[in-house]
């Protein structure tokens, strides 16, 4: 099996640059943290638990769309190498791999994810079930992974970005990533983007404030991760989870509110940070999309819009477009 799995660990950072984004975020007002720091092994595991929660509709809704649309997508594009940004667990890509197995004898998959643990676990599970599959995983951020994509192994590429993870990027960062994706793909390649659509807050808010407190644990895990990565002394339990919907920006905002006055040190970064009682750290945004505006943004980046596959309630959409 191992000759079908290659993993490349990528980093564009020198040791001096590591963690500079943490310092930048914590010295801004209001304080913030880059959300990719959620995802160490524990964070990836907690995210998988979130996906199973009754309140967290996005995963099961997108899976439902994929179940009905994957076959049509594979027929439409023909043979492709599958590339996936922020791949996480293997549960969604399986549906696409099974559909592509109907149109090509060999399957090629290149997941890109900052979390090496989930990338490796998912890859092993996929290789066990798809004997015709080869995987080349790239461990790193989206931007760095995209720049290190080797030449494609199939006539075309289908680049997938699922789970509405694009919603974690700000309105400024999102067009830049669309442009980068457009630039690294070749003419004729495809882009499949999963997005969470604007909907009532009675559905949105419980998805980020679940009754069992799994989202709260996931949110606090960012501080545990910073502690082990940068020799920190955050007391994660001294921060409270809070998720709100910002109707102007049309986004969920997740915060950790300091429960007391406190000073935190990240020794490896030689960095100290003071928190007032009640002071928030913005840890994640999750933007909600309007399909017409999204179509405009993708077209502006140079893509040709093909189709949006949605669920009966129009809660989520899988948008297919082509370079
Ligand atoms: C919200 S989860 C979605 C996982 C999966 N695509 C799904 O739909 O269930 C986001 C995934 O992207 C990865 N990730 C987050 N930020 C990233 C970044 N800046 N670069 C690369 N991967 C990132 C995380 O490790 C995680 O596996």
Tab-separated table of C-alpha atoms and ligand atoms in Angstrom:
chain	number	residue	atom	x	y	z
A	1	UNK	CA	0.000	0.000	0.000
A	2	UNK	CA	2.856	2.358	0.861
A	3	UNK	CA	3.950	2.695	-2.796
A	4	UNK	CA	0.523	4.221	-3.454
A	5	UNK	CA	0.937	6.848	-0.718
A	6	UNK	CA	3.319	9.797	-0.816
A	7	UNK	CA	3.312	12.556	1.756
A	8	UNK	CA	5.135	15.855	1.352
A	9	UNK	CA	5.508	18.169	4.346
A	10	UNK	CA	5.611	21.766	3.165
A	11	UNK	CA	6.541	24.880	5.016
A	12	UNK	CA	7.242	28.271	3.588
A	13	UNK	CA	8.343	29.569	6.996
A	14	UNK	CA	11.757	29.907	8.564
A	15	UNK	CA	11.885	29.169	12.343
A	16	UNK	CA	11.948	32.972	12.873
A	17	UNK	CA	8.703	33.396	10.914
A	18	UNK	CA	6.860	30.556	12.772
A	19	UNK	CA	4.148	31.974	14.987
A	20	UNK	CA	4.485	35.550	13.745
A	21	UNK	CA	0.835	35.374	12.643
A	22	UNK	CA	-0.095	34.512	16.258
A	23	UNK	CA	1.779	37.558	17.557
A	24	UNK	CA	0.188	39.749	14.882
A	25	UNK	CA	-3.301	38.547	15.802
A	26	UNK	CA	-2.835	38.930	19.548
A	27	UNK	CA	-1.354	42.419	19.297
A	28	UNK	CA	-4.268	43.710	17.195
A	29	UNK	CA	-7.390	45.289	18.656
A	30	UNK	CA	-9.670	43.370	18.776
A	31	UNK	CA	-7.450	40.332	19.278
A	32	UNK	CA	-7.711	37.432	16.837
A	33	UNK	CA	-6.034	34.125	15.967
A	34	UNK	CA	-5.620	32.416	12.563
A	35	UNK	CA	-8.199	29.636	12.532
A	36	UNK	CA	-5.877	27.008	11.062
A	37	UNK	CA	-4.368	26.694	14.569
A	38	UNK	CA	-7.530	24.779	15.572
A	39	UNK	CA	-6.264	21.795	13.653
A	40	UNK	CA	-3.726	19.706	15.492
A	41	UNK	CA	-4.602	16.003	15.976
A	42	UNK	CA	-6.996	16.805	18.849
A	43	UNK	CA	-8.631	19.661	16.898
A	44	UNK	CA	-9.194	17.484	13.827
A	45	UNK	CA	-10.749	14.830	16.060
A	46	UNK	CA	-13.047	17.397	17.710
A	47	UNK	CA	-14.079	18.705	14.291
A	48	UNK	CA	-15.090	15.162	13.309
A	49	UNK	CA	-17.245	15.019	16.473
A	50	UNK	CA	-18.848	18.349	15.481
A	51	UNK	CA	-19.771	16.868	12.083
A	52	UNK	CA	-21.814	14.173	13.871
A	53	UNK	CA	-23.766	16.598	16.087
A	54	UNK	CA	-27.525	16.886	15.492
A	55	UNK	CA	-27.229	20.704	15.376
A	56	UNK	CA	-24.409	20.722	12.808
A	57	UNK	CA	-26.384	20.506	9.546
A	58	UNK	CA	-23.587	21.447	7.019
A	59	UNK	CA	-21.832	18.041	6.860
A	60	UNK	CA	-24.897	15.870	6.412
A	61	UNK	CA	-26.468	18.373	4.000
A	62	UNK	CA	-23.376	18.515	1.783
A	63	UNK	CA	-23.058	14.704	1.938
A	64	UNK	CA	-26.670	14.414	0.776
A	65	UNK	CA	-25.943	16.703	-2.192
A	66	UNK	CA	-22.797	14.741	-3.064
A	67	UNK	CA	-24.708	11.460	-2.916
A	68	UNK	CA	-27.050	12.641	-5.637
A	69	UNK	CA	-24.649	14.834	-7.659
A	70	UNK	CA	-21.282	13.001	-7.626
A	71	UNK	CA	-22.186	10.728	-10.562
A	72	UNK	CA	-23.356	13.656	-12.703
A	73	UNK	CA	-20.198	15.649	-11.854
A	74	UNK	CA	-17.901	12.767	-12.895
A	75	UNK	CA	-19.846	12.205	-16.125
A	76	UNK	CA	-19.684	15.915	-16.916
A	77	UNK	CA	-15.959	16.399	-16.299
A	78	UNK	CA	-14.692	13.002	-17.505
A	79	UNK	CA	-11.448	11.554	-16.107
A	80	UNK	CA	-9.814	13.851	-13.540
A	81	UNK	CA	-7.127	13.969	-10.912
A	82	UNK	CA	-8.835	15.031	-7.687
A	83	UNK	CA	-7.142	17.738	-5.625
A	84	UNK	CA	-8.715	18.742	-2.301
A	85	UNK	CA	-8.029	21.785	-0.153
A	86	UNK	CA	-8.553	21.334	3.610
A	87	UNK	CA	-9.394	17.689	2.971
A	88	UNK	CA	-9.940	16.573	6.586
A	89	UNK	CA	-11.767	13.258	6.869
A	90	UNK	CA	-12.273	10.931	3.905
A	91	UNK	CA	-16.051	10.802	4.181
A	92	UNK	CA	-16.915	13.249	1.376
A	93	UNK	CA	-14.160	12.497	-1.123
A	94	UNK	CA	-15.222	8.817	-1.061
A	95	UNK	CA	-18.422	9.750	-2.842
A	96	UNK	CA	-16.461	11.507	-5.589
A	97	UNK	CA	-13.827	8.756	-5.850
A	98	UNK	CA	-16.579	6.136	-6.255
A	99	UNK	CA	-18.171	8.243	-8.994
A	100	UNK	CA	-14.834	8.778	-10.799
A	101	UNK	CA	-14.126	5.029	-10.562
A	102	UNK	CA	-16.958	4.688	-13.108
A	103	UNK	CA	-15.209	6.926	-15.669
A	104	UNK	CA	-11.486	6.084	-15.278
A	105	UNK	CA	-9.445	2.957	-14.440
A	106	UNK	CA	-6.921	4.675	-12.106
A	107	UNK	CA	-7.760	7.222	-9.422
A	108	UNK	CA	-5.388	10.005	-8.379
A	109	UNK	CA	-5.995	12.113	-5.280
A	110	UNK	CA	-3.953	14.970	-3.835
A	111	UNK	CA	-5.281	16.150	-0.456
A	112	UNK	CA	-3.819	19.384	0.972
A	113	UNK	CA	-4.248	19.950	4.716
A	114	UNK	CA	-2.344	21.560	7.605
A	115	UNK	CA	-3.285	18.642	9.865
A	116	UNK	CA	-0.919	15.779	9.047
A	117	UNK	CA	-2.679	13.363	11.415
A	118	UNK	CA	-6.087	13.515	9.720
A	119	UNK	CA	-4.517	13.581	6.279
A	120	UNK	CA	-2.620	10.353	6.966
A	121	UNK	CA	-5.528	8.550	8.685
A	122	UNK	CA	-7.895	9.426	5.842
A	123	UNK	CA	-5.372	8.424	3.184
A	124	UNK	CA	-4.823	4.993	4.784
A	125	UNK	CA	-8.578	4.368	4.995
A	126	UNK	CA	-9.056	5.337	1.332
A	127	UNK	CA	-6.161	3.198	0.082
A	128	UNK	CA	-7.603	0.180	1.886
A	129	UNK	CA	-10.918	0.561	0.059
A	130	UNK	CA	-9.804	1.730	-3.412
A	131	UNK	CA	-7.128	-0.589	-4.875
A	132	UNK	CA	-6.902	1.550	-8.025
A	133	UNK	CA	-6.100	4.738	-6.029
A	134	UNK	CA	-2.777	6.590	-5.622
A	135	UNK	CA	-2.516	9.429	-3.102
A	136	UNK	CA	-0.032	12.241	-2.836
A	137	UNK	CA	-0.786	14.254	0.294
A	138	UNK	CA	0.598	17.754	0.795
A	139	UNK	CA	0.839	18.830	4.432
A	140	UNK	CA	0.689	22.607	4.524
A	141	UNK	CA	-1.531	25.611	4.051
A	142	UNK	CA	-3.769	26.095	1.005
A	143	UNK	CA	-1.565	28.769	-0.490
A	144	UNK	CA	1.686	26.818	-0.117
A	145	UNK	CA	0.082	23.507	-1.155
A	146	UNK	CA	-1.314	25.042	-4.347
A	147	UNK	CA	2.120	26.380	-5.317
A	148	UNK	CA	3.650	22.895	-4.854
A	149	UNK	CA	1.183	20.873	-6.921
A	150	UNK	CA	3.158	18.572	-9.241
A	151	UNK	CA	1.994	18.159	-12.866
A	152	UNK	CA	-1.389	16.399	-13.113
A	153	UNK	CA	-1.612	12.625	-13.615
A	154	UNK	CA	-4.941	12.752	-15.487
A	155	UNK	CA	-6.122	14.829	-18.470
A	156	UNK	CA	-7.909	17.281	-16.187
A	157	UNK	CA	-8.028	18.303	-12.559
A	158	UNK	CA	-11.059	18.690	-10.331
A	159	UNK	CA	-10.043	20.898	-7.415
A	160	UNK	CA	-12.472	20.421	-4.508
A	161	UNK	CA	-12.894	22.803	-1.595
A	162	UNK	CA	-15.726	21.370	0.503
A	163	UNK	CA	-17.341	21.928	3.903
A	164	UNK	CA	-17.797	25.677	3.317
A	165	UNK	CA	-14.247	26.025	4.638
A	166	UNK	CA	-13.947	28.946	2.185
A	167	UNK	CA	-16.210	30.752	4.688
A	168	UNK	CA	-13.288	30.906	7.139
A	169	UNK	CA	-11.590	33.368	4.766
A	170	UNK	CA	-12.467	37.040	4.967
A	171	UNK	CA	-14.157	38.920	2.132
A	172	UNK	CA	-10.674	40.210	1.217
A	173	UNK	CA	-8.857	36.848	1.392
A	174	UNK	CA	-11.493	34.904	-0.567
A	175	UNK	CA	-11.008	36.555	-4.019
A	176	UNK	CA	-7.230	36.210	-3.637
A	177	UNK	CA	-7.586	32.443	-3.101
A	178	UNK	CA	-9.988	32.153	-6.067
A	179	UNK	CA	-7.398	33.919	-8.217
A	180	UNK	CA	-4.610	31.651	-6.998
A	181	UNK	CA	-6.712	28.529	-7.718
A	182	UNK	CA	-7.525	29.874	-11.179
A	183	UNK	CA	-3.830	30.549	-11.839
A	184	UNK	CA	-2.545	27.110	-10.780
A	185	UNK	CA	-5.238	25.196	-12.680
A	186	UNK	CA	-5.000	24.727	-16.461
A	187	UNK	CA	-7.584	25.741	-19.007
A	188	UNK	CA	-10.397	23.168	-18.917
A	189	UNK	CA	-9.785	22.144	-15.273
A	190	UNK	CA	-12.704	22.207	-12.828
A	191	UNK	CA	-13.327	23.771	-9.408
A	192	UNK	CA	-15.948	22.288	-7.057
A	193	UNK	CA	-16.757	24.580	-4.138
A	194	UNK	CA	-19.058	23.684	-1.212
A	195	UNK	CA	-20.696	26.681	0.462
A	196	UNK	CA	-23.118	27.215	3.320
A	197	UNK	CA	-25.953	29.503	2.222
A	198	UNK	CA	-27.548	32.375	4.158
A	199	UNK	CA	-30.374	31.101	6.335
A	200	UNK	CA	-32.338	31.794	9.484
A	201	UNK	CA	-30.349	32.285	12.700
A	202	UNK	CA	-32.576	29.682	14.417
A	203	UNK	CA	-30.735	27.096	12.286
A	204	UNK	CA	-27.332	28.805	12.149
A	205	UNK	CA	-26.723	29.612	15.804
A	206	UNK	CA	-27.281	26.141	17.354
A	207	UNK	CA	-24.814	24.697	14.821
A	208	UNK	CA	-22.039	26.712	16.513
A	209	UNK	CA	-23.410	26.515	20.086
A	210	UNK	CA	-24.180	22.816	20.465
A	211	UNK	CA	-25.785	21.474	23.624
A	212	UNK	CA	-22.966	18.994	24.365
A	213	UNK	CA	-20.258	21.681	24.297
A	214	UNK	CA	-18.173	20.023	21.569
A	215	UNK	CA	-17.823	23.299	19.645
A	216	UNK	CA	-16.700	25.003	22.870
A	217	UNK	CA	-14.021	22.318	23.344
A	218	UNK	CA	-12.967	22.714	19.689
A	219	UNK	CA	-12.730	26.487	20.164
A	220	UNK	CA	-10.594	26.164	23.337
A	221	UNK	CA	-8.363	23.610	21.605
A	222	UNK	CA	-6.755	26.475	19.686
A	223	UNK	CA	-5.204	27.568	23.023
A	224	UNK	CA	-4.062	24.028	23.927
A	225	UNK	CA	-2.463	23.848	20.473
A	226	UNK	CA	-0.652	27.179	20.967
A	227	UNK	CA	0.551	25.949	24.381
A	228	UNK	CA	2.293	22.852	23.018
A	229	UNK	CA	3.455	24.460	19.802
A	230	UNK	CA	4.919	27.627	21.316
A	231	UNK	CA	5.524	26.638	24.958
A	232	UNK	CA	2.572	28.677	26.123
A	233	UNK	CA	0.756	28.903	29.443
A	234	UNK	CA	-2.788	29.727	28.303
A	235	UNK	CA	-5.362	28.365	30.742
A	236	UNK	CA	-7.979	27.402	28.150
A	237	UNK	CA	-10.670	26.958	30.822
A	238	UNK	CA	-10.221	30.641	31.742
A	239	UNK	CA	-11.709	31.512	28.328
A	240	UNK	CA	-15.400	31.081	27.471
A	241	UNK	CA	-16.718	30.013	24.069
A	242	UNK	CA	-19.134	32.421	22.356
A	243	UNK	CA	-20.587	32.243	18.830
A	244	UNK	CA	-22.790	34.971	17.355
A	245	UNK	CA	-24.244	35.777	13.947
A	246	UNK	CA	-23.168	39.109	12.483
A	247	UNK	CA	-26.023	39.989	10.100
A	248	UNK	CA	-24.104	42.826	8.406
A	249	UNK	CA	-21.071	40.730	7.490
A	250	UNK	CA	-23.377	37.673	7.096
A	251	UNK	CA	-21.066	35.506	9.139
A	252	UNK	CA	-20.880	33.452	12.291
A	253	UNK	CA	-18.128	34.805	14.550
A	254	UNK	CA	-16.566	32.566	17.150
A	255	UNK	CA	-14.825	34.108	20.143
A	256	UNK	CA	-12.987	33.049	23.273
A	257	UNK	CA	-13.765	35.565	26.024
A	258	UNK	CA	-11.182	35.957	28.779
A	259	UNK	CA	-12.960	35.289	32.085
A	260	UNK	CA	-10.487	37.351	34.146
A	261	UNK	CA	-7.541	39.705	33.941
A	262	UNK	CA	-4.609	37.516	32.898
A	263	UNK	CA	-1.176	37.569	31.299
A	264	UNK	CA	-0.174	34.766	28.981
A	265	UNK	CA	3.307	33.883	27.768
A	266	UNK	CA	4.304	32.017	24.627
A	267	UNK	CA	7.905	31.277	25.618
A	268	UNK	CA	9.042	29.932	22.222
A	269	UNK	CA	7.982	33.241	20.650
A	270	UNK	CA	9.275	35.355	23.560
A	271	UNK	CA	5.823	36.925	23.610
A	272	UNK	CA	3.621	38.104	26.492
A	273	UNK	CA	0.015	39.138	26.143
A	274	UNK	CA	-2.401	40.737	28.633
A	275	UNK	CA	-6.140	40.130	28.639
A	276	UNK	CA	-8.744	42.223	30.401
A	277	UNK	CA	-11.719	40.489	32.026
A	278	UNK	CA	-14.291	39.921	29.271
A	279	UNK	CA	-11.847	40.682	26.470
A	280	UNK	CA	-12.555	38.551	23.368
A	281	UNK	CA	-10.244	36.769	20.915
A	282	UNK	CA	-11.859	36.258	17.498
A	283	UNK	CA	-10.917	32.668	16.595
A	284	UNK	CA	-13.035	32.000	13.496
A	285	UNK	CA	-15.438	33.526	11.043
A	286	UNK	CA	-17.776	31.325	9.027
A	287	UNK	CA	-19.246	33.374	6.198
A	288	UNK	CA	-22.624	32.470	4.750
A	289	UNK	CA	-23.081	32.886	1.018
A	290	UNK	CA	-25.561	34.212	-1.484
A	291	UNK	CA	-25.310	32.172	-4.698
A	292	UNK	CA	-25.653	35.133	-7.078
A	293	UNK	CA	-22.846	37.055	-5.338
A	294	UNK	CA	-20.661	33.951	-5.268
A	295	UNK	CA	-21.220	33.358	-8.977
A	296	UNK	CA	-20.099	36.923	-9.597
A	297	UNK	CA	-16.949	36.465	-7.475
A	298	UNK	CA	-15.999	33.228	-9.255
A	299	UNK	CA	-16.650	34.762	-12.664
A	300	UNK	CA	-14.538	37.788	-11.697
A	301	UNK	CA	-11.670	35.384	-10.873
A	302	UNK	CA	-11.942	33.955	-14.411
A	303	UNK	CA	-14.097	30.833	-13.878
A	304	UNK	CA	-16.970	29.765	-16.128
A	305	UNK	CA	-19.953	28.912	-13.953
A	306	UNK	CA	-21.434	25.500	-14.797
A	307	UNK	CA	-23.975	24.581	-12.126
A	308	UNK	CA	-24.916	24.760	-8.459
A	309	UNK	CA	-26.211	21.547	-6.874
A	310	UNK	CA	-28.307	22.209	-3.765
A	311	UNK	CA	-30.448	20.376	-1.209
A	312	UNK	CA	-34.258	20.685	-1.173
A	313	UNK	CA	-34.107	23.317	1.637
A	314	UNK	CA	-31.413	25.341	-0.190
A	315	UNK	CA	-29.221	25.329	2.911
A	316	UNK	CA	-25.990	24.376	1.161
A	317	UNK	CA	-24.642	24.428	-2.396
A	318	UNK	CA	-21.955	22.634	-4.365
A	319	UNK	CA	-20.833	24.975	-7.122
A	320	UNK	CA	-19.109	23.547	-10.175
A	321	UNK	CA	-17.148	25.841	-12.461
A	322	UNK	CA	-14.355	25.574	-15.024
A	323	UNK	CA	-11.227	27.467	-15.903
B	1	LIG	C1	-13.765	22.796	8.500
B	1	LIG	S1	-12.657	21.479	8.223
B	1	LIG	C2	-13.378	20.748	6.776
B	1	LIG	C3	-12.900	19.359	6.499
B	1	LIG	C4	-13.529	18.691	5.276
B	1	LIG	N1	-13.146	19.369	4.043
B	1	LIG	C5	-15.019	18.653	5.399
B	1	LIG	O1	-15.678	19.249	4.543
B	1	LIG	O2	-15.532	18.038	6.338
B	1	LIG	C6	-11.276	22.368	7.582
B	1	LIG	C7	-10.106	21.492	7.174
B	1	LIG	O3	-9.140	22.337	6.537
B	1	LIG	C8	-7.880	22.257	7.190
B	1	LIG	N2	-7.358	23.635	7.201
B	1	LIG	C9	-7.814	24.688	7.921
B	1	LIG	N3	-7.146	25.807	7.589
B	1	LIG	C10	-6.237	25.433	6.651
B	1	LIG	C11	-5.256	26.147	5.908
B	1	LIG	N4	-5.073	27.475	6.068
B	1	LIG	N5	-4.509	25.470	5.009
B	1	LIG	C12	-4.689	24.107	4.835
B	1	LIG	N6	-5.601	23.392	5.520
B	1	LIG	C13	-6.372	24.041	6.405
B	1	LIG	C14	-8.152	21.685	8.567
B	1	LIG	O4	-7.072	20.949	9.072
B	1	LIG	C15	-9.391	20.814	8.320
B	1	LIG	O5	-9.053	19.492	7.995
